[in-house]
Short mmCIF file of C-alpha atoms in Angstrom, two decimals:
data_model
loop_
_atom_site.label_atom_id
_atom_site.label_comp_id
_atom_site.label_asym_id
_atom_site.label_seq_id
_atom_site.Cartn_x
_atom_site.Cartn_y
_atom_site.Cartn_z
CA MET A 1419 127.37 206.20 140.40
CA THR A 1420 129.52 207.20 137.47
CA LEU A 1421 131.80 204.97 135.45
CA PRO A 1422 135.36 206.19 135.86
CA GLY A 1423 136.42 207.93 132.68
CA PHE A 1424 138.75 205.79 130.63
CA ASP A 1425 140.78 207.95 128.30
CA ALA A 1426 142.47 207.27 124.98
CA ALA A 1427 145.81 206.69 126.70
CA PHE A 1428 144.28 203.92 128.84
CA ARG A 1429 142.65 202.33 125.80
CA GLU A 1430 145.99 202.34 124.01
CA GLN A 1431 147.61 200.56 126.94
CA LEU A 1432 144.72 198.11 127.13
CA ASP A 1433 145.23 197.32 123.44
CA LEU A 1434 148.90 196.64 124.16
CA LEU A 1435 147.90 194.36 127.01
CA LEU A 1436 145.54 192.40 124.77
CA ARG A 1437 148.20 192.11 122.07
CA TRP A 1438 150.96 191.06 124.47
CA ARG A 1439 148.76 188.72 126.48
CA ARG A 1440 150.19 185.73 124.62
CA ASP A 1441 150.43 182.18 125.85
CA VAL A 1442 153.82 181.57 127.49
CA ARG A 1443 155.65 178.25 127.55
CA HIS A 1444 159.16 179.46 128.38
CA PHE A 1445 159.30 180.56 132.00
CA ARG A 1446 161.99 181.76 134.32
CA ARG A 1447 162.08 179.79 137.55
CA ASP A 1448 162.03 182.69 139.99
CA PRO A 1449 158.93 182.82 142.17
CA LEU A 1450 156.15 185.37 141.99
CA PRO A 1451 156.17 188.03 144.71
CA GLU A 1452 154.36 187.09 147.91
CA GLY A 1453 150.61 187.60 147.66
CA THR A 1454 150.56 187.81 143.88
CA LEU A 1455 148.49 184.68 143.30
CA GLU A 1456 145.92 185.84 145.85
CA ALA A 1457 145.71 189.24 144.13
CA LEU A 1458 145.21 187.59 140.74
CA VAL A 1459 142.48 185.26 142.01
CA GLU A 1460 140.72 188.22 143.61
CA ARG A 1461 140.58 189.90 140.22
CA ALA A 1462 139.53 186.68 138.46
CA CYS A 1463 136.46 186.66 140.70
CA LEU A 1464 135.34 189.92 139.03
CA ALA A 1465 134.57 188.05 135.81
CA PRO A 1466 130.97 187.91 134.59
CA SER A 1467 129.06 184.77 135.52
CA VAL A 1468 125.66 183.50 134.50
CA GLY A 1469 123.12 184.38 137.18
CA ASN A 1470 126.05 185.61 139.34
CA SER A 1471 126.84 181.93 139.90
CA GLN A 1472 130.61 182.49 140.37
CA PRO A 1473 131.33 178.83 139.54
CA TRP A 1474 135.14 179.26 139.36
CA ARG A 1475 137.25 177.23 141.76
CA PHE A 1476 141.02 177.56 142.18
CA VAL A 1477 143.64 174.99 143.08
CA ALA A 1478 147.29 175.99 143.44
CA VAL A 1479 149.38 172.91 142.69
CA ASP A 1480 152.45 173.18 144.89
CA SER A 1481 153.45 169.70 145.98
CA PRO A 1482 156.19 167.90 144.07
CA GLY A 1483 154.02 164.78 143.97
CA CYS A 1484 151.03 166.44 142.31
CA ARG A 1485 153.26 168.37 139.93
CA ALA A 1486 155.08 165.23 138.85
CA ALA A 1487 151.76 163.46 138.27
CA ILE A 1488 150.48 166.36 136.15
CA ARG A 1489 153.69 166.40 134.11
CA ALA A 1490 153.43 162.65 133.55
CA GLU A 1491 149.80 163.06 132.49
CA PHE A 1492 150.84 165.76 130.01
CA GLU A 1493 153.67 163.64 128.61
CA GLU A 1494 151.33 160.70 128.07
CA CYS A 1495 148.65 162.80 126.36
CA ASN A 1496 151.23 164.66 124.29
CA ALA A 1497 152.82 161.43 123.07
CA ALA A 1498 149.37 160.22 122.00
CA ALA A 1499 148.67 163.55 120.26
CA LEU A 1500 152.00 163.34 118.41
CA ALA A 1501 151.23 159.80 117.27
CA ALA A 1502 147.80 160.95 116.02
CA GLN A 1503 149.25 163.71 113.84
CA PRO A 1504 149.23 163.17 110.09
CA GLU A 1505 152.71 162.11 108.97
CA GLU A 1506 153.49 165.43 107.30
CA ARG A 1507 152.90 167.30 110.56
CA GLN A 1508 154.67 165.01 113.01
CA ALA A 1509 158.07 166.71 112.82
CA ALA A 1510 156.51 170.15 113.21
CA TYR A 1511 154.44 168.96 116.18
CA ALA A 1512 157.40 167.32 117.88
CA ALA A 1513 159.39 170.57 117.60
CA LEU A 1514 156.79 172.59 119.52
CA LYS A 1515 157.14 173.30 123.21
CA LEU A 1516 153.56 172.99 124.37
CA ALA A 1517 153.85 173.52 128.10
CA GLY A 1518 156.14 175.08 130.67
CA LEU A 1519 155.16 172.70 133.47
CA GLN A 1520 158.75 172.01 134.46
CA GLU A 1521 159.90 175.58 134.94
CA ALA A 1522 156.83 177.62 135.86
CA PRO A 1523 156.94 178.55 139.55
CA VAL A 1524 153.15 178.50 139.87
CA HIS A 1525 150.65 175.93 138.64
CA LEU A 1526 147.02 176.95 138.97
CA ALA A 1527 144.13 174.67 138.03
CA VAL A 1528 140.83 176.45 137.47
CA PHE A 1529 137.68 174.37 137.72
CA CYS A 1530 133.98 174.96 137.16
CA ASP A 1531 131.67 173.70 139.90
CA GLU A 1532 128.87 172.28 137.80
CA GLN A 1533 126.67 171.72 140.83
CA THR A 1534 126.98 175.17 142.31
CA ARG A 1535 123.77 176.51 143.82
CA THR A 1536 125.07 180.06 143.85
CA GLY A 1537 122.82 182.18 141.65
CA HIS A 1538 119.91 179.75 142.13
CA GLY A 1539 120.28 178.44 138.57
CA LEU A 1540 119.25 181.77 137.07
CA GLY A 1541 119.91 182.11 133.36
CA ARG A 1542 121.28 178.67 132.67
CA ALA A 1543 118.24 176.46 132.18
CA THR A 1544 118.41 176.69 128.39
CA MET A 1545 122.19 177.10 128.06
CA PRO A 1546 123.86 175.15 130.86
CA GLU A 1547 127.17 175.56 129.02
CA THR A 1548 127.20 179.19 130.21
CA LEU A 1549 128.43 177.93 133.57
CA ARG A 1550 131.68 176.69 132.02
CA ALA A 1551 131.91 179.84 129.96
CA SER A 1552 131.73 181.81 133.21
CA ALA A 1553 134.67 179.88 134.64
CA MET A 1554 136.61 180.66 131.47
CA GLY A 1555 135.88 184.33 132.02
CA ALA A 1556 137.71 184.05 135.34
CA VAL A 1557 140.67 182.44 133.58
CA LEU A 1558 141.03 185.24 131.05
CA THR A 1559 140.54 187.94 133.67
CA LEU A 1560 143.33 186.42 135.76
CA TRP A 1561 145.49 186.16 132.64
CA LEU A 1562 145.17 189.87 131.83
CA ALA A 1563 145.74 190.90 135.44
CA ALA A 1564 148.89 188.76 135.45
CA ARG A 1565 150.19 190.25 132.22
CA ALA A 1566 149.69 193.77 133.59
CA ARG A 1567 152.21 192.70 136.27
CA GLY A 1568 154.68 191.35 133.70
CA ILE A 1569 153.71 187.76 134.56
CA GLY A 1570 153.13 185.25 131.77
CA VAL A 1571 150.41 182.62 131.67
CA GLY A 1572 150.43 179.38 129.70
CA TRP A 1573 147.24 177.37 129.17
CA VAL A 1574 147.91 173.63 129.16
CA SER A 1575 145.09 171.67 127.52
CA ILE A 1576 146.90 168.45 126.60
CA LEU A 1577 145.58 166.74 129.71
CA ARG A 1578 142.56 164.58 130.48
CA ALA A 1579 140.26 166.67 132.64
CA GLY A 1580 139.13 163.68 134.69
CA ARG A 1581 142.70 162.60 135.42
CA VAL A 1582 143.64 166.09 136.57
CA ALA A 1583 140.61 166.19 138.88
CA ALA A 1584 141.64 162.81 140.32
CA ILE A 1585 145.28 163.84 140.82
CA LEU A 1586 144.20 167.01 142.61
CA ASP A 1587 141.46 165.23 144.56
CA VAL A 1588 138.75 167.84 144.03
CA PRO A 1589 134.99 167.44 144.55
CA GLY A 1590 133.24 165.33 141.93
CA SER A 1591 131.21 168.24 140.58
CA TRP A 1592 134.30 170.23 139.61
CA ALA A 1593 135.18 170.11 135.90
CA LEU A 1594 138.60 171.32 134.80
CA THR A 1595 138.34 174.58 132.88
CA ALA A 1596 142.03 175.38 132.42
CA TYR A 1597 145.34 174.24 133.83
CA LEU A 1598 147.60 177.30 133.94
CA CYS A 1599 151.32 177.83 134.34
CA LEU A 1600 152.32 181.21 135.73
CA GLY A 1601 155.71 182.85 135.94
CA TYR A 1602 157.92 185.50 134.42
CA PRO A 1603 158.52 184.78 130.73
CA GLU A 1604 162.03 184.06 129.52
CA ARG A 1605 161.39 186.48 126.70
CA GLU A 1606 158.48 188.60 125.55
CA GLU A 1607 156.73 187.99 122.26
CA GLU A 1608 153.93 189.85 120.60
CA THR A 1609 153.24 187.15 118.00
CA PRO A 1610 151.84 183.80 119.17
CA GLU A 1611 154.44 181.06 119.38
CA LEU A 1612 152.35 178.79 117.11
CA ASP A 1613 152.37 181.58 114.54
CA ARG A 1614 156.12 182.25 114.79
CA ARG A 1615 156.85 178.56 114.39
CA GLY A 1616 154.66 178.21 111.33
CA TRP A 1617 151.97 176.02 112.89
CA GLN A 1618 149.00 178.38 112.53
CA GLY A 1619 148.87 182.08 111.76
CA ARG A 1620 146.18 184.68 112.14
CA ASP A 1621 142.92 183.72 110.38
CA PRO A 1622 141.40 186.92 108.98
CA GLU A 1623 138.14 185.12 108.22
CA ALA A 1624 137.51 184.56 111.93
CA GLY A 1625 137.10 188.30 112.48
CA ARG A 1626 134.51 188.78 109.76
CA ILE A 1627 131.15 190.14 110.94
CA LEU A 1628 128.13 188.49 109.35
CA ARG A 1629 124.98 190.60 109.13
CA ARG A 1630 121.54 189.18 109.78
CA MET B 1329 161.03 192.26 121.85
CA THR B 1330 160.15 193.75 125.19
CA LEU B 1331 156.78 193.80 126.86
CA PRO B 1332 155.63 197.38 127.22
CA GLY B 1333 155.98 198.42 130.82
CA PHE B 1334 152.62 198.54 132.55
CA ASP B 1335 152.82 200.80 135.56
CA ALA B 1336 150.86 200.95 138.79
CA ALA B 1337 148.58 203.67 137.39
CA PHE B 1338 147.59 201.40 134.49
CA ARG B 1339 146.96 198.47 136.82
CA GLU B 1340 144.75 200.67 138.95
CA GLN B 1341 142.71 201.65 135.91
CA LEU B 1342 142.55 198.03 134.79
CA ASP B 1343 141.19 197.09 138.21
CA LEU B 1344 138.52 199.76 137.80
CA LEU B 1345 137.66 198.36 134.38
CA LEU B 1346 137.29 194.85 135.80
CA ARG B 1347 135.12 196.12 138.64
CA TRP B 1348 132.91 198.26 136.41
CA ARG B 1349 132.64 195.69 133.64
CA ARG B 1350 129.18 194.66 134.91
CA ASP B 1351 126.41 193.12 132.87
CA VAL B 1352 124.08 195.85 131.58
CA ARG B 1353 120.35 195.41 130.93
CA HIS B 1354 119.29 199.06 130.84
CA PHE B 1355 120.50 200.67 127.63
CA ARG B 1356 120.09 204.03 126.02
CA ARG B 1357 118.88 203.76 122.45
CA ASP B 1358 121.48 205.96 120.78
CA PRO B 1359 123.72 204.12 118.34
CA LEU B 1360 127.40 203.33 118.80
CA PRO B 1361 129.80 205.52 116.83
CA GLU B 1362 130.54 204.34 113.29
CA GLY B 1363 133.19 201.63 113.19
CA THR B 1364 132.93 200.77 116.90
CA LEU B 1365 131.66 197.23 116.44
CA GLU B 1366 134.43 196.50 113.96
CA ALA B 1367 137.02 197.85 116.40
CA LEU B 1368 135.63 195.70 119.21
CA VAL B 1369 135.61 192.54 117.11
CA GLU B 1370 139.19 193.23 116.05
CA ARG B 1371 140.18 193.25 119.71
CA ALA B 1372 138.07 190.17 120.50
CA CYS B 1373 140.19 188.28 117.98
CA LEU B 1374 143.24 188.86 120.22
CA ALA B 1375 141.84 186.40 122.79
CA PRO B 1376 143.75 183.20 123.49
CA SER B 1377 142.57 180.13 121.61
CA VAL B 1378 143.50 176.50 121.87
CA GLY B 1379 146.06 175.63 119.18
CA ASN B 1380 145.51 179.15 117.79
CA SER B 1381 142.21 177.83 116.43
CA GLN B 1382 140.42 181.22 116.59
CA PRO B 1383 136.98 179.50 116.60
CA TRP B 1384 135.03 182.69 117.33
CA ARG B 1385 132.41 183.78 114.78
CA PHE B 1386 130.45 187.04 114.91
CA VAL B 1387 126.95 187.85 113.74
CA ALA B 1388 125.55 191.37 114.06
CA VAL B 1389 121.78 191.08 114.30
CA ASP B 1390 120.40 194.20 112.62
CA SER B 1391 117.19 193.25 110.85
CA PRO B 1392 113.88 193.91 112.59
CA GLY B 1393 112.73 190.41 111.66
CA CYS B 1394 115.63 188.63 113.30
CA ARG B 1395 115.53 190.89 116.34
CA ALA B 1396 111.84 190.27 116.84
CA ALA B 1397 112.37 186.52 116.56
CA ILE B 1398 115.17 186.65 119.16
CA ARG B 1399 113.01 188.71 121.51
CA ALA B 1400 110.15 186.24 121.12
CA GLU B 1401 112.54 183.37 121.81
CA PHE B 1402 113.74 185.12 124.96
CA GLU B 1403 110.18 185.80 126.14
CA GLU B 1404 109.23 182.15 125.67
CA CYS B 1405 112.31 180.84 127.51
CA ASN B 1406 111.96 183.43 130.25
CA ALA B 1407 108.31 182.54 130.85
CA ALA B 1408 109.32 178.89 131.16
CA ALA B 1409 112.13 179.81 133.56
CA LEU B 1410 109.74 181.86 135.68
CA ALA B 1411 107.29 178.97 135.84
CA ALA B 1412 110.10 176.64 136.91
CA GLN B 1413 111.14 178.81 139.86
CA PRO B 1414 110.27 177.58 143.34
CA GLU B 1415 107.20 179.45 144.55
CA GLU B 1416 109.14 181.54 147.07
CA ARG B 1417 111.36 182.93 144.32
CA GLN B 1418 108.78 183.61 141.61
CA ALA B 1419 108.04 187.20 142.60
CA ALA B 1420 111.74 188.04 142.88
CA TYR B 1421 112.41 186.43 139.49
CA ALA B 1422 109.54 188.25 137.81
CA ALA B 1423 110.85 191.59 139.10
CA LEU B 1424 114.25 191.16 137.42
CA LYS B 1425 115.05 192.73 134.08
CA LEU B 1426 117.11 190.01 132.47
CA ALA B 1427 117.80 191.44 129.03
CA GLY B 1428 117.94 194.74 127.20
CA LEU B 1429 117.00 193.30 123.83
CA GLN B 1430 114.39 195.96 123.13
CA GLU B 1431 116.56 199.03 123.67
CA ALA B 1432 120.15 197.99 122.92
CA PRO B 1433 121.26 199.49 119.60
CA VAL B 1434 123.57 196.56 118.82
CA HIS B 1435 122.91 192.83 119.09
CA LEU B 1436 125.95 190.64 118.57
CA ALA B 1437 125.79 186.85 118.58
CA VAL B 1438 129.13 185.13 119.15
CA PHE B 1439 129.42 181.52 118.03
CA CYS B 1440 132.07 178.81 118.27
CA ASP B 1441 132.81 176.94 115.04
CA GLU B 1442 133.14 173.43 116.40
CA GLN B 1443 134.39 172.11 113.06
CA THR B 1444 137.10 174.67 112.51
CA ARG B 1445 140.28 173.27 111.01
CA THR B 1446 142.28 176.33 111.97
CA GLY B 1447 145.04 175.23 114.33
CA HIS B 1448 144.96 171.69 112.93
CA GLY B 1449 143.28 170.38 116.07
CA LEU B 1450 146.33 171.09 118.21
CA GLY B 1451 145.76 170.91 121.95
CA ARG B 1452 142.13 169.86 121.94
CA ALA B 1453 142.19 166.10 121.52
CA THR B 1454 141.80 165.45 125.26
CA MET B 1455 139.80 168.59 126.13
CA PRO B 1456 137.58 169.46 123.15
CA GLU B 1457 135.69 171.87 125.43
CA THR B 1458 138.67 174.22 125.15
CA LEU B 1459 137.33 175.27 121.77
CA ARG B 1460 134.20 176.76 123.35
CA ALA B 1461 136.30 178.23 126.13
CA SER B 1462 138.34 179.99 123.46
CA ALA B 1463 135.22 181.56 121.96
CA MET B 1464 134.26 182.75 125.44
CA GLY B 1465 137.66 184.41 125.70
CA ALA B 1466 136.75 186.48 122.66
CA VAL B 1467 133.46 187.47 124.33
CA LEU B 1468 135.15 188.74 127.47
CA THR B 1469 137.89 190.53 125.54
CA LEU B 1470 135.24 192.35 123.51
CA TRP B 1471 133.36 193.16 126.69
CA LEU B 1472 136.38 194.81 128.33
CA ALA B 1473 137.28 196.73 125.17
CA ALA B 1474 133.68 197.99 125.03
CA ARG B 1475 133.68 199.08 128.66
CA ALA B 1476 136.91 201.01 128.12
CA ARG B 1477 134.86 203.04 125.59
CA GLY B 1478 132.00 203.58 128.04
CA ILE B 1479 129.86 200.99 126.24
CA GLY B 1480 127.91 198.44 128.24
CA VAL B 1481 127.47 194.77 127.38
CA GLY B 1482 124.67 192.47 128.48
CA TRP B 1483 124.97 188.69 128.14
CA VAL B 1484 121.62 187.08 127.33
CA SER B 1485 121.58 183.36 128.08
CA ILE B 1486 117.84 182.74 128.42
CA LEU B 1487 117.67 181.45 124.86
CA ARG B 1488 117.88 178.04 123.24
CA ALA B 1489 121.18 177.94 121.38
CA GLY B 1490 119.77 175.85 118.54
CA ARG B 1491 116.84 178.22 118.02
CA VAL B 1492 119.17 181.22 117.86
CA ALA B 1493 121.36 179.45 115.30
CA ALA B 1494 118.25 178.68 113.23
CA ILE B 1495 116.92 182.25 113.42
CA LEU B 1496 120.28 183.63 112.34
CA ASP B 1497 120.77 180.94 109.70
CA VAL B 1498 124.41 180.18 110.53
CA PRO B 1499 126.42 177.12 109.46
CA GLY B 1500 125.51 173.91 111.25
CA SER B 1501 128.86 173.64 113.01
CA TRP B 1502 128.43 176.96 114.82
CA ALA B 1503 127.37 176.69 118.47
CA LEU B 1504 126.12 179.80 120.23
CA THR B 1505 128.61 180.99 122.82
CA ALA B 1506 126.94 184.24 123.91
CA TYR B 1507 124.21 186.54 122.67
CA LEU B 1508 125.26 190.08 123.57
CA CYS B 1509 123.47 193.40 123.76
CA LEU B 1510 125.69 196.47 123.36
CA GLY B 1511 124.96 200.12 123.96
CA TYR B 1512 125.51 202.99 126.34
CA PRO B 1513 124.14 202.15 129.79
CA GLU B 1514 121.30 204.22 131.19
CA ARG B 1515 123.26 204.39 134.42
CA GLU B 1516 126.54 203.04 135.69
CA GLU B 1517 126.73 200.53 138.49
CA GLU B 1518 129.69 198.98 140.20
CA THR B 1519 127.67 196.28 141.97
CA PRO B 1520 126.03 193.55 139.86
CA GLU B 1521 122.32 194.08 139.32
CA LEU B 1522 121.53 190.61 140.69
CA ASP B 1523 123.39 191.59 143.86
CA ARG B 1524 121.68 194.97 144.23
CA ARG B 1525 118.29 193.34 143.81
CA GLY B 1526 118.97 190.69 146.40
CA TRP B 1527 119.06 187.72 144.07
CA GLN B 1528 122.67 186.65 144.61
CA GLY B 1529 125.58 188.47 146.21
CA ARG B 1530 129.30 187.91 146.17
CA ASP B 1531 130.29 184.40 147.23
CA PRO B 1532 133.57 184.69 149.18
CA GLU B 1533 134.02 180.91 149.08
CA ALA B 1534 134.43 181.00 145.29
CA GLY B 1535 137.67 182.94 145.61
CA ARG B 1536 139.31 180.51 148.03
CA ILE B 1537 142.54 178.92 146.83
CA LEU B 1538 142.89 175.23 147.62
CA ARG B 1539 146.43 173.91 147.95
CA ARG B 1540 147.51 170.56 146.60
#
């Protein structure tokens, strides 16, 4: 078989997609078109996984009860995080909008099944953490596929993984990888919100290549 | 600002990219064009990261000494993994080519700096594992950018992370996220090698969406 030829025009568009991928916290409330979530999950399943273990698991959080419990969990964790900030950063932290849980039409929790037998354990004896990394690959793949449809994704991490698993009543071997909000963004931004608001800008050191 | 419009033709090409991303273990030996690795790392740095922490760190492994030590480490771990297989799977395991370390012109180790202060710890108090997930985002972003240039990536996980860090003499706070081989594939395949060789196929259950 032959890899389809990707030309310079495609690579330019892919670069735009990567640059505009951005985390979104300001969502419009209108729903995603019918079948969109299914299409995105289908693409997420194309991510690489250690030993072809496909450990990603998807939970769409639709019910008002579960959503309210997740929001309450976020509020509790966020209040604790604010209190733990050094004094000089508290005002800046309090001014940030760190989740769009209220407005986003779709909540999607992505888990990693740490007991999966798929792949027969291949490749993860020495680095079991590659299973979680595989689930994260599904998250980013879904994110890019969403953005290519004009849909924004926001990654909410100010949650206790165990609490989220309990609220959503998932099997005990499922560890939360990422809690995602999906919806159309209120506005588009190329620069990360944390950068625009002066919290943390681009770190040029992170992109340095060491040679060994 | 306005998100660039991504049209159906782009989404179709993106789908092809996701499907043909595949892990590669059979590389040609010819080098990548000058500046390619730098371009890929630049794109990897566009990945999402918790609190904009950008914890990814990149080490290009060029020296024959380091490469030989990594290959020896892989051989040792792979022999142990083979020995640990149930008897009925040993022959199948032994027949798999699980790394292209010998042929791939570029070796790139991606680490997560677990002590990074970038981002001031935002968003990771309750889920510190999001830092490693962020580094994995950089790995997958690099992988897709490579594939869009016809370059294959192989993820080698049959290594002890601590041994790799020691061989490459990186700071103590850096945890190995993924050891990657990069190069032009000997042949292109749409179906994962582990699937084609009967080790593990697509698991339709993994793509199911639970509703809560």
